[in-house]
Short mmCIF file of N, CA and C in Angstrom, two decimals:
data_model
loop_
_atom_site.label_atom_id
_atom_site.label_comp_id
_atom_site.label_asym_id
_atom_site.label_seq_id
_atom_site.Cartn_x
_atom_site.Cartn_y
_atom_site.Cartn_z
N UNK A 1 18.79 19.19 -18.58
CA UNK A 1 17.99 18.82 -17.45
C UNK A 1 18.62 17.58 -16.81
N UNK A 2 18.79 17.50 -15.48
CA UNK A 2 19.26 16.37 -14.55
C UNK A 2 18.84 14.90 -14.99
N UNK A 3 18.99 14.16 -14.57
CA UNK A 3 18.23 12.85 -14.75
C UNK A 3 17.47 13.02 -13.68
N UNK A 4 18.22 13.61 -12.42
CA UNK A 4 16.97 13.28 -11.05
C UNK A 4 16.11 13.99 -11.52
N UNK A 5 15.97 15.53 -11.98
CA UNK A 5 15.33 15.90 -12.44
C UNK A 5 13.66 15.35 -13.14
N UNK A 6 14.40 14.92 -14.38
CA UNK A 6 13.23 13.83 -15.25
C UNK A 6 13.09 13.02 -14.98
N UNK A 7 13.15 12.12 -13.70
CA UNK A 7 13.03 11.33 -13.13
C UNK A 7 11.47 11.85 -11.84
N UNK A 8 11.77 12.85 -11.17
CA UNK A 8 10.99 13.23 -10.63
C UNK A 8 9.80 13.76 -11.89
N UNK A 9 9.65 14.26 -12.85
CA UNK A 9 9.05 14.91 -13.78
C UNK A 9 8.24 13.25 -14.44
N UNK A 10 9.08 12.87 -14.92
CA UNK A 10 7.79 11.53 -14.90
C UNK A 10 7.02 10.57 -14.18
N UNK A 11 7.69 10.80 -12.83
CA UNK A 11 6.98 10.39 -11.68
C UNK A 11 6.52 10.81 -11.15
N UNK A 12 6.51 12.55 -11.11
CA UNK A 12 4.61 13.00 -11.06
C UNK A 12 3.58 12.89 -12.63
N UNK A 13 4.22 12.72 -13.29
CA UNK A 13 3.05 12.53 -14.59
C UNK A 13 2.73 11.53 -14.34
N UNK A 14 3.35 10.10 -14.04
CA UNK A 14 2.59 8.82 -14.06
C UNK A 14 2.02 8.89 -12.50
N UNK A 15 2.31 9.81 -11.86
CA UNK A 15 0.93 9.75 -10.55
C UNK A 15 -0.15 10.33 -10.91
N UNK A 16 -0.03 11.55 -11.67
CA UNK A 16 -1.31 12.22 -12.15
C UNK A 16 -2.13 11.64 -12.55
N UNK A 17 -1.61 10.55 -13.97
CA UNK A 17 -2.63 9.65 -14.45
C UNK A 17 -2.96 8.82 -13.85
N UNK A 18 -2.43 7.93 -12.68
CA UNK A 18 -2.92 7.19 -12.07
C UNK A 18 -4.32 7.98 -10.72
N UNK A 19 -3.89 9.29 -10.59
CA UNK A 19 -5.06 9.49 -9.78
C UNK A 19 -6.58 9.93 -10.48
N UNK A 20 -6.17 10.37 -12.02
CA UNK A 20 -7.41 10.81 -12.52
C UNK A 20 -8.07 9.44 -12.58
N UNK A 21 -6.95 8.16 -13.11
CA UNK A 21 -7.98 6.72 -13.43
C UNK A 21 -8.47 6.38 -12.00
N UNK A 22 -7.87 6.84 -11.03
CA UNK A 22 -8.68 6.78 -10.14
C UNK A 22 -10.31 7.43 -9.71
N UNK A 23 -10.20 8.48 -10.30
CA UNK A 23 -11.29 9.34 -10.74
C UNK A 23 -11.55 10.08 -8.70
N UNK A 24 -12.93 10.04 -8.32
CA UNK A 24 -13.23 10.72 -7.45
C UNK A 24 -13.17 9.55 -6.41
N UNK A 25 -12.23 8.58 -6.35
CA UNK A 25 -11.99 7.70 -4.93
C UNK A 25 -11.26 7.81 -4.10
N UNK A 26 -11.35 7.85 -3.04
CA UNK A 26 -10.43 8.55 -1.98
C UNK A 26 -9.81 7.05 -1.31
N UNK A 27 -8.94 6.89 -2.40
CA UNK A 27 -7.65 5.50 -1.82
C UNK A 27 -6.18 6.79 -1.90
N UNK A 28 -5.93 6.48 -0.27
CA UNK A 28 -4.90 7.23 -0.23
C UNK A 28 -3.64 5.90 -1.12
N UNK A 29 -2.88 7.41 -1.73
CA UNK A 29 -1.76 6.98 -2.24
C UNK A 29 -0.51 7.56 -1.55
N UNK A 30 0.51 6.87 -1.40
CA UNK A 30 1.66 6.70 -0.84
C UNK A 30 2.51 6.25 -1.52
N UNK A 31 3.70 7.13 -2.07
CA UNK A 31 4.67 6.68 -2.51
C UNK A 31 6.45 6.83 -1.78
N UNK A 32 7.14 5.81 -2.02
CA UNK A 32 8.60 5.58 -0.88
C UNK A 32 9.64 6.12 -2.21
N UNK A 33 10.37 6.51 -1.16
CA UNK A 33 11.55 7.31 -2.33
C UNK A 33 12.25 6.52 -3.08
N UNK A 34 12.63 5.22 -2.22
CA UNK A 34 13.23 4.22 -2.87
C UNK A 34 12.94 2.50 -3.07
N UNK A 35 12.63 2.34 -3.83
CA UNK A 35 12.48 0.81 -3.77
C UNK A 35 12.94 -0.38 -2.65
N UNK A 36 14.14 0.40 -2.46
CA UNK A 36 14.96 -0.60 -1.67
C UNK A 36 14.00 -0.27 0.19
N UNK A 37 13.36 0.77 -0.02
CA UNK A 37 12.22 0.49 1.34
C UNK A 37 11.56 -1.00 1.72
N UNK A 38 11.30 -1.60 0.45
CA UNK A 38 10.48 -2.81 0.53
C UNK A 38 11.05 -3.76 -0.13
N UNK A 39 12.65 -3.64 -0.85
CA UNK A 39 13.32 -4.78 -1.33
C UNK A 39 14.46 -4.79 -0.11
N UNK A 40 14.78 -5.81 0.24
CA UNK A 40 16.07 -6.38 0.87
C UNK A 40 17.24 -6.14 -0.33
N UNK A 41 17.20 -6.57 -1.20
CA UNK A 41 18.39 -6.49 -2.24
C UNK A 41 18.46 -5.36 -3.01
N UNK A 42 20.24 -5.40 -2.86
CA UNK A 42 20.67 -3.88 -3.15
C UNK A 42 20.16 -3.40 -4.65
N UNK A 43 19.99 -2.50 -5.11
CA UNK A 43 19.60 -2.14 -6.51
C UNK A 43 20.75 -1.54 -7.50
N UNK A 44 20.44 -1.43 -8.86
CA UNK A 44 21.36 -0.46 -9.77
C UNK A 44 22.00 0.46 -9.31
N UNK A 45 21.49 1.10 -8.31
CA UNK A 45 21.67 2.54 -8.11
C UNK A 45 20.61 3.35 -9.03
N UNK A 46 19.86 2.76 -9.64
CA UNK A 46 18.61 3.92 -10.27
C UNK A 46 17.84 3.91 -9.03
N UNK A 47 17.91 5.36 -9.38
CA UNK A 47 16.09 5.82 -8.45
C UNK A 47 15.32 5.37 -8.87
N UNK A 48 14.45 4.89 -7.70
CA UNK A 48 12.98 4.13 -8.03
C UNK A 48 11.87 4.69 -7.14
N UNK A 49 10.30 4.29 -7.26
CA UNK A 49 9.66 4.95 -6.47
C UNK A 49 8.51 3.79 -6.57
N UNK A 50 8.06 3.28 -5.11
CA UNK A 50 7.42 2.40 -5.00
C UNK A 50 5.67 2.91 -4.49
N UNK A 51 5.19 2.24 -5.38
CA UNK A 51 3.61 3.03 -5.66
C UNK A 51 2.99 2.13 -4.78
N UNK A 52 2.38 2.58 -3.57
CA UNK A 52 1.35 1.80 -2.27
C UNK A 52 -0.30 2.47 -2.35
N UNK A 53 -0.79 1.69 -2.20
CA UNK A 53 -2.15 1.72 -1.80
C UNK A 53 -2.78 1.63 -0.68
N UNK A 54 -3.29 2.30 0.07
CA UNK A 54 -3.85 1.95 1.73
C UNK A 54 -4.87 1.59 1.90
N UNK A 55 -5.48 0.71 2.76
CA UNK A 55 -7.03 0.94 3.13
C UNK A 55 -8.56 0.40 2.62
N UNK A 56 -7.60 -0.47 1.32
CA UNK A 56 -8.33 -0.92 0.82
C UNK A 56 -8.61 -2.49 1.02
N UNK A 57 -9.25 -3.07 0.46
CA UNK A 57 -10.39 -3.15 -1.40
C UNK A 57 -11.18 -2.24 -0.91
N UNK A 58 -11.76 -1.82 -1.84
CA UNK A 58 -12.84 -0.68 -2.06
C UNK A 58 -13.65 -1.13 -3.45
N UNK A 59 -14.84 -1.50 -3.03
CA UNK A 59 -15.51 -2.23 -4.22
C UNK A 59 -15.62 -1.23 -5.08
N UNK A 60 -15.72 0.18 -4.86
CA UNK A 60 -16.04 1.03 -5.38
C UNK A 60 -15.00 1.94 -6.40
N UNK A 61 -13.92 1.44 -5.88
CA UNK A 61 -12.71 1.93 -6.55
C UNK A 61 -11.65 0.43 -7.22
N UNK A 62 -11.29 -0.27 -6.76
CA UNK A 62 -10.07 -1.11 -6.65
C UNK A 62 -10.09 -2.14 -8.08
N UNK A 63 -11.55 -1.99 -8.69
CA UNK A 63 -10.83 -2.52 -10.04
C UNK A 63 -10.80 -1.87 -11.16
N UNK A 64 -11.41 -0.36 -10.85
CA UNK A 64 -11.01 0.52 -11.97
C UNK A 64 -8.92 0.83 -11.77
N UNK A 65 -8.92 0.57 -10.30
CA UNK A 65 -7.61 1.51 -10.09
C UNK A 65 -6.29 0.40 -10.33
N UNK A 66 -6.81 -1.24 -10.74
CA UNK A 66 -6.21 -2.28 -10.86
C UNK A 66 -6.07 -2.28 -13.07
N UNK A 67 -7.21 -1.57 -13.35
CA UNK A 67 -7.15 -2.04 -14.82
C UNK A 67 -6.18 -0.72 -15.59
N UNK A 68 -6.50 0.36 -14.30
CA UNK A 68 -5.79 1.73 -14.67
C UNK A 68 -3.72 1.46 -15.02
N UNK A 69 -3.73 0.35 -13.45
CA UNK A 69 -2.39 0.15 -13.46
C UNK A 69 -2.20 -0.65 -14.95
N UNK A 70 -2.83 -1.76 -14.73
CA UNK A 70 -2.39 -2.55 -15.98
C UNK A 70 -2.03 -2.21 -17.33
N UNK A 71 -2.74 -1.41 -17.75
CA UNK A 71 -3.25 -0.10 -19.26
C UNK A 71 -1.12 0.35 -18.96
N UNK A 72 -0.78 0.70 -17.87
CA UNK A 72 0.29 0.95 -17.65
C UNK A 72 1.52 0.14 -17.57
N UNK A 73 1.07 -1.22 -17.43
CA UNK A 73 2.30 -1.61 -16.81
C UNK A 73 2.93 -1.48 -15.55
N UNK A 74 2.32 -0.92 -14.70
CA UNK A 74 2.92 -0.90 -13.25
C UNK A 74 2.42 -1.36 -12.31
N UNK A 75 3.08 -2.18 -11.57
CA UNK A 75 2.89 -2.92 -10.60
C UNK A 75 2.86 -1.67 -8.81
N UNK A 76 2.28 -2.38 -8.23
CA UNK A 76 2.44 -1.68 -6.48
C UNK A 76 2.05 -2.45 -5.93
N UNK A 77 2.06 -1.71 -4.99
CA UNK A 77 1.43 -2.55 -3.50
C UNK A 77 0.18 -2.08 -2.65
N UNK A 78 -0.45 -3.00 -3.09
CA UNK A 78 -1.82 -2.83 -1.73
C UNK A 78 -1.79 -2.89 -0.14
N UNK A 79 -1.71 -2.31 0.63
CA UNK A 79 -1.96 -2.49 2.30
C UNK A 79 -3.38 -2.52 2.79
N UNK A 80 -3.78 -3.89 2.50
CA UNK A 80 -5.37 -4.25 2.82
C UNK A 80 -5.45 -4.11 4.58
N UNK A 81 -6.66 -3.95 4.61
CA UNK A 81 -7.40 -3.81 5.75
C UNK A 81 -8.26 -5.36 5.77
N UNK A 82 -8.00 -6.12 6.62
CA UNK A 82 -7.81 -7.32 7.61
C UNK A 82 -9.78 -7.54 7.11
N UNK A 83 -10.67 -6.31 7.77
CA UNK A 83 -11.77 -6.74 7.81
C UNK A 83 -12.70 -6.88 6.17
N UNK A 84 -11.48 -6.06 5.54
CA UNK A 84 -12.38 -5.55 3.79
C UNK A 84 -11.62 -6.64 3.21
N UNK A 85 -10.67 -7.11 3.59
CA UNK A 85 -10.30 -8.22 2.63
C UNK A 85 -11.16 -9.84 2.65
N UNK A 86 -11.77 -9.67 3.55
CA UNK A 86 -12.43 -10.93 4.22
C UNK A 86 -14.17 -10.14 3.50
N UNK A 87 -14.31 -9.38 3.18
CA UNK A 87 -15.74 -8.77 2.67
C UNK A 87 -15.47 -8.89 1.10
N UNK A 88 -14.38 -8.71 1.22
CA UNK A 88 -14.21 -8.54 -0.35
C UNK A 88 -12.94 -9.43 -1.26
N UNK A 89 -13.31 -10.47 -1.11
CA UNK A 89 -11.85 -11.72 -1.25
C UNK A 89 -11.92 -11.46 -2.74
N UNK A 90 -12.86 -11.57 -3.39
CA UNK A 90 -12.78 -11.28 -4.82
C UNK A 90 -11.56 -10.30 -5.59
N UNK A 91 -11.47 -9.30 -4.87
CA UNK A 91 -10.99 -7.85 -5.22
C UNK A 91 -9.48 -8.38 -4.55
N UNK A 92 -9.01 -9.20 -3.68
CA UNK A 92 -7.97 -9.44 -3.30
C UNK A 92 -7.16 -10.18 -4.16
N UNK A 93 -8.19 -11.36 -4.63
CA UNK A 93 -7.48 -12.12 -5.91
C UNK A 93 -7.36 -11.34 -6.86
N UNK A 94 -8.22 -10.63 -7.33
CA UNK A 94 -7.55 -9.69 -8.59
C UNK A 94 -6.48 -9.22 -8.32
N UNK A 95 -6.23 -8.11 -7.05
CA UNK A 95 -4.81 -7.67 -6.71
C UNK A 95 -3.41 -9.10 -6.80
N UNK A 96 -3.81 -9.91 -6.31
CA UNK A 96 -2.80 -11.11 -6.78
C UNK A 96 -2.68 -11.59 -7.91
N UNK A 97 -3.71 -11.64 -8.74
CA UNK A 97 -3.63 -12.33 -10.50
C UNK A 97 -2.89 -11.27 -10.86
N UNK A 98 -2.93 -9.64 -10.33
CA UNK A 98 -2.20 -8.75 -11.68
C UNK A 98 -0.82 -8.79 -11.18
N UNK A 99 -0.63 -9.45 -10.12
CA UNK A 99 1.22 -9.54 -10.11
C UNK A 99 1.36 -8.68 -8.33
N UNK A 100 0.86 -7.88 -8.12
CA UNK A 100 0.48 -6.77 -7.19
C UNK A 100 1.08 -7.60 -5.36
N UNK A 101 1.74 -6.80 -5.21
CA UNK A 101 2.26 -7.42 -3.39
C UNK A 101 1.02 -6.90 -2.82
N UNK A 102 0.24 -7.78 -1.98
CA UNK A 102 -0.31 -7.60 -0.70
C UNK A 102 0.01 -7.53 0.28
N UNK A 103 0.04 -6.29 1.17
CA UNK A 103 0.72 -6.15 2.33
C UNK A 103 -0.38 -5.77 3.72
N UNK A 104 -0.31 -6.39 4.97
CA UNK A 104 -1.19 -5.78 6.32
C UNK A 104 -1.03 -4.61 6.27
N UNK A 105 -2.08 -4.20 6.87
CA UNK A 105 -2.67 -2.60 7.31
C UNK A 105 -3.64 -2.74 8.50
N UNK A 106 -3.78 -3.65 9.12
CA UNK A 106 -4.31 -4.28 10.32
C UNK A 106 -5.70 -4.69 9.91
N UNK A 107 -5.81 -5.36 10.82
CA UNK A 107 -7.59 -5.36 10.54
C UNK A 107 -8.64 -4.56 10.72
N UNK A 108 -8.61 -3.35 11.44
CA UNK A 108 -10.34 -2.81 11.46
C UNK A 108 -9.25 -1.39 11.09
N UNK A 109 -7.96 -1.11 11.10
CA UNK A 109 -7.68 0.32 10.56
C UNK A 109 -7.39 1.24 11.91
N UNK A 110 -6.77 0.26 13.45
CA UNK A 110 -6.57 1.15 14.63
C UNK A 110 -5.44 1.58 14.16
N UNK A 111 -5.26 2.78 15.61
CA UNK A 111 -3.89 2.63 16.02
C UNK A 111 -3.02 1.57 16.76
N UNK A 112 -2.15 1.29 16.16
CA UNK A 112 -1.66 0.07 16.93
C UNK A 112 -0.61 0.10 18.16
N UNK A 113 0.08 1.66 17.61
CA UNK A 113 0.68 2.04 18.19
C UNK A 113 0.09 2.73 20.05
N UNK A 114 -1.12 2.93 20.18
CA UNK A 114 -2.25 2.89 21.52
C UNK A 114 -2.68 1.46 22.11
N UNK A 115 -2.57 0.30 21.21
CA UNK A 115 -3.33 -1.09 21.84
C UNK A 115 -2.20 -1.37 22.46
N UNK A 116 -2.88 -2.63 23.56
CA UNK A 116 -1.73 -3.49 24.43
C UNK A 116 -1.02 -4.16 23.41
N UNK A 117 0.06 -4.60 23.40
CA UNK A 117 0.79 -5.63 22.61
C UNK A 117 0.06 -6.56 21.93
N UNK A 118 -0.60 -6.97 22.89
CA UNK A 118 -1.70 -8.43 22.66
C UNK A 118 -2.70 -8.31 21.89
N UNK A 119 -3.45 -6.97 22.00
CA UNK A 119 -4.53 -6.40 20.62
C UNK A 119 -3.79 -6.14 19.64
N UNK A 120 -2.36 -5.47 19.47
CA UNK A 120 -1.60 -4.71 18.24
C UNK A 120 -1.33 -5.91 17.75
N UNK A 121 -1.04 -6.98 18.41
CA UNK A 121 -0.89 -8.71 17.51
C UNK A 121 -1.79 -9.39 16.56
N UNK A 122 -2.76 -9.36 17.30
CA UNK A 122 -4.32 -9.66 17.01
C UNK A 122 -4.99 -8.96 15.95
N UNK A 123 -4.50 -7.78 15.56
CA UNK A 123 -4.88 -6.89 14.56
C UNK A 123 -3.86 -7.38 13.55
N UNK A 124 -3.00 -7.68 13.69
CA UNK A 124 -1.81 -8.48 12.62
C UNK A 124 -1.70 -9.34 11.99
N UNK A 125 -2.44 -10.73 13.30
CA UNK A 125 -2.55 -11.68 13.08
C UNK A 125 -3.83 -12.51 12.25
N UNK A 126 -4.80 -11.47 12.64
CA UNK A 126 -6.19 -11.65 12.08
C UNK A 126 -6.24 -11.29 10.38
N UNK A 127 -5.36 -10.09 10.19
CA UNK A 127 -5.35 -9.76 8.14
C UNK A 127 -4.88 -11.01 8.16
N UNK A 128 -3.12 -11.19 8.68
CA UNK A 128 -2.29 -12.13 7.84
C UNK A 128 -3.01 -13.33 7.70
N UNK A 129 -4.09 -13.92 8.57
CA UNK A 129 -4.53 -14.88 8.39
C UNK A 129 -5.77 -14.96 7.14
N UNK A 130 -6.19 -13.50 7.51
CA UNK A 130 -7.67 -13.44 6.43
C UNK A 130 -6.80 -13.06 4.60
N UNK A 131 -5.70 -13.24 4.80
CA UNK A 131 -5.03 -12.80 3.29
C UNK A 131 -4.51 -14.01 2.89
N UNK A 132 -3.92 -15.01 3.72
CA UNK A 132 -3.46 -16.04 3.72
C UNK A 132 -4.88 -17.16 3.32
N UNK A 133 -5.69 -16.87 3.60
CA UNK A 133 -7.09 -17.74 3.39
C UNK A 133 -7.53 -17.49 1.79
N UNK A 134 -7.61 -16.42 1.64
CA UNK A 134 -7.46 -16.01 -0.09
C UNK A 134 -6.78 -16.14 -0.52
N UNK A 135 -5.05 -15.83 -0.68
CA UNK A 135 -4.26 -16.55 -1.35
C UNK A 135 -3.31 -17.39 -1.69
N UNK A 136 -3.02 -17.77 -0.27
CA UNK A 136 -3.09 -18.77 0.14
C UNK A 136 -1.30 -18.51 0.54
N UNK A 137 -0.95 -17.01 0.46
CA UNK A 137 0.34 -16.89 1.16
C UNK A 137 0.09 -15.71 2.20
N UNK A 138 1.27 -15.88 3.20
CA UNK A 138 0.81 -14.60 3.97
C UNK A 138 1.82 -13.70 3.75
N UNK A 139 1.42 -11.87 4.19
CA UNK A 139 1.95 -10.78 3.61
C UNK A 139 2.91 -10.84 4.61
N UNK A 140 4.31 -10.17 3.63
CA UNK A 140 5.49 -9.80 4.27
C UNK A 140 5.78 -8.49 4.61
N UNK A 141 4.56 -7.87 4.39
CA UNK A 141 4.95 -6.25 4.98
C UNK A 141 4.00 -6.11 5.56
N UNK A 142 4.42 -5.24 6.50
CA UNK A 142 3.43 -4.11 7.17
C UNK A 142 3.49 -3.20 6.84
N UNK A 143 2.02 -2.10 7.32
CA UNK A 143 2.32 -0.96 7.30
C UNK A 143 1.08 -0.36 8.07
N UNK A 144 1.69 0.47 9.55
CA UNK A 144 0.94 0.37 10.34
C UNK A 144 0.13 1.44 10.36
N UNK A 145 -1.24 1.56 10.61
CA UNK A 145 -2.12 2.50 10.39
C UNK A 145 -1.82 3.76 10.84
N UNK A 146 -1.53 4.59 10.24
CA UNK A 146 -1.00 6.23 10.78
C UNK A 146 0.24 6.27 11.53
N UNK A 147 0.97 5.40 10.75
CA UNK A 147 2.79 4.95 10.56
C UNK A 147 2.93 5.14 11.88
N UNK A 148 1.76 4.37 12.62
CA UNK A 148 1.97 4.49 14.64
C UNK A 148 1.78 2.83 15.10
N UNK A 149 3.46 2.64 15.30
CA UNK A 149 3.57 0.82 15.50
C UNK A 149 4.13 0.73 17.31
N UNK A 150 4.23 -0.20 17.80
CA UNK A 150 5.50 -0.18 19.04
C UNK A 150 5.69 -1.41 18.53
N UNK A 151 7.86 -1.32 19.27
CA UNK A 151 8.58 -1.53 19.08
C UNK A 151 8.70 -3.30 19.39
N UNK A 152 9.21 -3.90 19.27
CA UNK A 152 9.29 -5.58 20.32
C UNK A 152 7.91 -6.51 19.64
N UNK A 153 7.12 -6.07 18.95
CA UNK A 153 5.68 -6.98 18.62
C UNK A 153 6.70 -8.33 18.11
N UNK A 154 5.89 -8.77 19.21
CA UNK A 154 6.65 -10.60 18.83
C UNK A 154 5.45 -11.17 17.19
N UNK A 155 5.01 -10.70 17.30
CA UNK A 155 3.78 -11.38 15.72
C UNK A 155 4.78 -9.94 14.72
N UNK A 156 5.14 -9.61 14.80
CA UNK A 156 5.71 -8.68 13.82
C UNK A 156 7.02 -9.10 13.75
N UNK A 157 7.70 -10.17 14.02
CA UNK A 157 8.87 -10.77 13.90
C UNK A 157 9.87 -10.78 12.58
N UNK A 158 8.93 -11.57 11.37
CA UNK A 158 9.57 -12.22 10.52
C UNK A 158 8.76 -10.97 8.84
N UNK A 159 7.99 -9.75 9.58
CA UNK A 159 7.64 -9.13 8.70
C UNK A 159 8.42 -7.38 8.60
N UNK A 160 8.75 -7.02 7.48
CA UNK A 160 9.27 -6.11 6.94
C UNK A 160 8.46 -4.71 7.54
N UNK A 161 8.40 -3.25 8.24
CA UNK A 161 7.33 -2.86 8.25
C UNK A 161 8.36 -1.37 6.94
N UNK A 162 6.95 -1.45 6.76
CA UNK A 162 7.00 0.06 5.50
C UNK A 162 6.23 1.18 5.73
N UNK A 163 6.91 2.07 5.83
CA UNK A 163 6.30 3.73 6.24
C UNK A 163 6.51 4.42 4.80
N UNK A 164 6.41 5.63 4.79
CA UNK A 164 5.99 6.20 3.17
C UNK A 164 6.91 7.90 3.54
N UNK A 165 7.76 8.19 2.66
CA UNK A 165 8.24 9.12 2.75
C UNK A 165 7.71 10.22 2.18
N UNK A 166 6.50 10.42 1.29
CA UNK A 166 5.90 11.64 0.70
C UNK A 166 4.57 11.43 1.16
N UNK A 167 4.11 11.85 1.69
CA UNK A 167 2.12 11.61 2.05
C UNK A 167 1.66 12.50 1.53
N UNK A 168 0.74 12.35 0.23
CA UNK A 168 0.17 13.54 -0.33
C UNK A 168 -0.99 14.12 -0.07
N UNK A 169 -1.47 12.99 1.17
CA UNK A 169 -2.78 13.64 2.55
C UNK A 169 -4.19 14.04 0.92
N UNK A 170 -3.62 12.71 -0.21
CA UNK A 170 -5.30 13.12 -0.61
C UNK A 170 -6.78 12.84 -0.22
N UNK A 171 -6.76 12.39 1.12
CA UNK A 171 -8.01 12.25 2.06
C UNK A 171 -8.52 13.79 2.49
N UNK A 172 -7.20 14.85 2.35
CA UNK A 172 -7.70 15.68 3.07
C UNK A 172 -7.85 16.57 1.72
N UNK A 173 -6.98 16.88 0.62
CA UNK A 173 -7.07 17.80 -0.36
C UNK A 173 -8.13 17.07 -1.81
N UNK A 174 -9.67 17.51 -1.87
CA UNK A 174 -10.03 16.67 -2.98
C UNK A 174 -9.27 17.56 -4.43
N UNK A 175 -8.00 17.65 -4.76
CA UNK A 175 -7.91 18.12 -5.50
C UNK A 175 -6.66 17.73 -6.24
N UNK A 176 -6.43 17.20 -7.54
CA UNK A 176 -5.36 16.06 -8.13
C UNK A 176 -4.09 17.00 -8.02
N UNK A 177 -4.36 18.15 -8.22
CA UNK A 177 -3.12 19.50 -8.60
C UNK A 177 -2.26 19.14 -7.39
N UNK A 178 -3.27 19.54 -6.35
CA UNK A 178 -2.22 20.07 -5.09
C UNK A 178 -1.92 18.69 -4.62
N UNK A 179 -2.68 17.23 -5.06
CA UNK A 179 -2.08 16.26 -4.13
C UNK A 179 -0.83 15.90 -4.89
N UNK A 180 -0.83 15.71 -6.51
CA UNK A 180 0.51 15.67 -7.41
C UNK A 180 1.30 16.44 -6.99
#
């Protein structure tokens, strides 16, 4: 058997388990083919696969799906929503105590890619600030709500943006089989 092979083969088993510890919460998951999506620096050359979270805190989900990772050992990334992080600062610091990158996802969850420049800023500017108030750094990624950004955003300057190369659309399939 390949290495890419068993490489892909344990990286749907460790999604599986991560969606059952997720149990019946609908936090879309998003995973990037390669690490180097969200690292600047070059890697081994091993394949890697970087585990994202959207949309959240979710009081209802985000510290079963934080103790699930831990039990594991694996780290990801959260893409908070601007207005739930400011409802729910608690659940943000946990995502920072377990090691976890916090990244924008705007604040109320538009398209950003439809607002004037000046709202698509404002939706940017308002997380980075409400994430920066909790932990007192601000996020270096984006990732724009329904991977719909425009081009030139002067507030999007000095930040990384991250899109997701597999979408397993489990908002739309409630079912672990077909979203694995």
């Amino acid at each position: 058997m390949s290495r890419i092979r068993k490489a892909l083969i344990w990286m749907n088993l460790a999604l599986a388990v991560l969606v059952i510890a997720a149990g019946a919460c609908r936090i879309r998951v998003n995973h990037l083919a390669s690490a180097e999506s969200m690292n600047t620096k070059k890697t081994s050359g091993i394949k890697e696969v970087a585990l994202t979270f959207d949309d959240g805190p979710s009081p209802e989900c985000t510290k079963d799906l934080l103790e699930g990772l831990k039990e594991r050992n694996v780290k990801a990334t959260f893409f908070v929503i601007g207005e739930k992080a400011e409802a729910y600062p608690d659940l943000i610091k946990k995502i920072q105590d377990g090691g976890h990158i916090i990244g924008n996802h705007s604040y109320t969850h538009v398209n950003l890619g439809i607002l004037s420049k000046e709202d698509a800023c404002e939706q940017i500017r308002k997380t980075n600030d409400a994430i920066y108030q909790i932990t007192g750094e601000y996020p270096q990624f984006l990732r724009s709500p329904f991977g719909s950004t425009q081009k030139n955003l002067d507030c999007q300057m000095n930040m990384i943006e991250v899109l997701w190369d597999v979408d397993p659309r489990d908002w739309e399939v409630q079912n672990k089989e077909k979203v694995v």
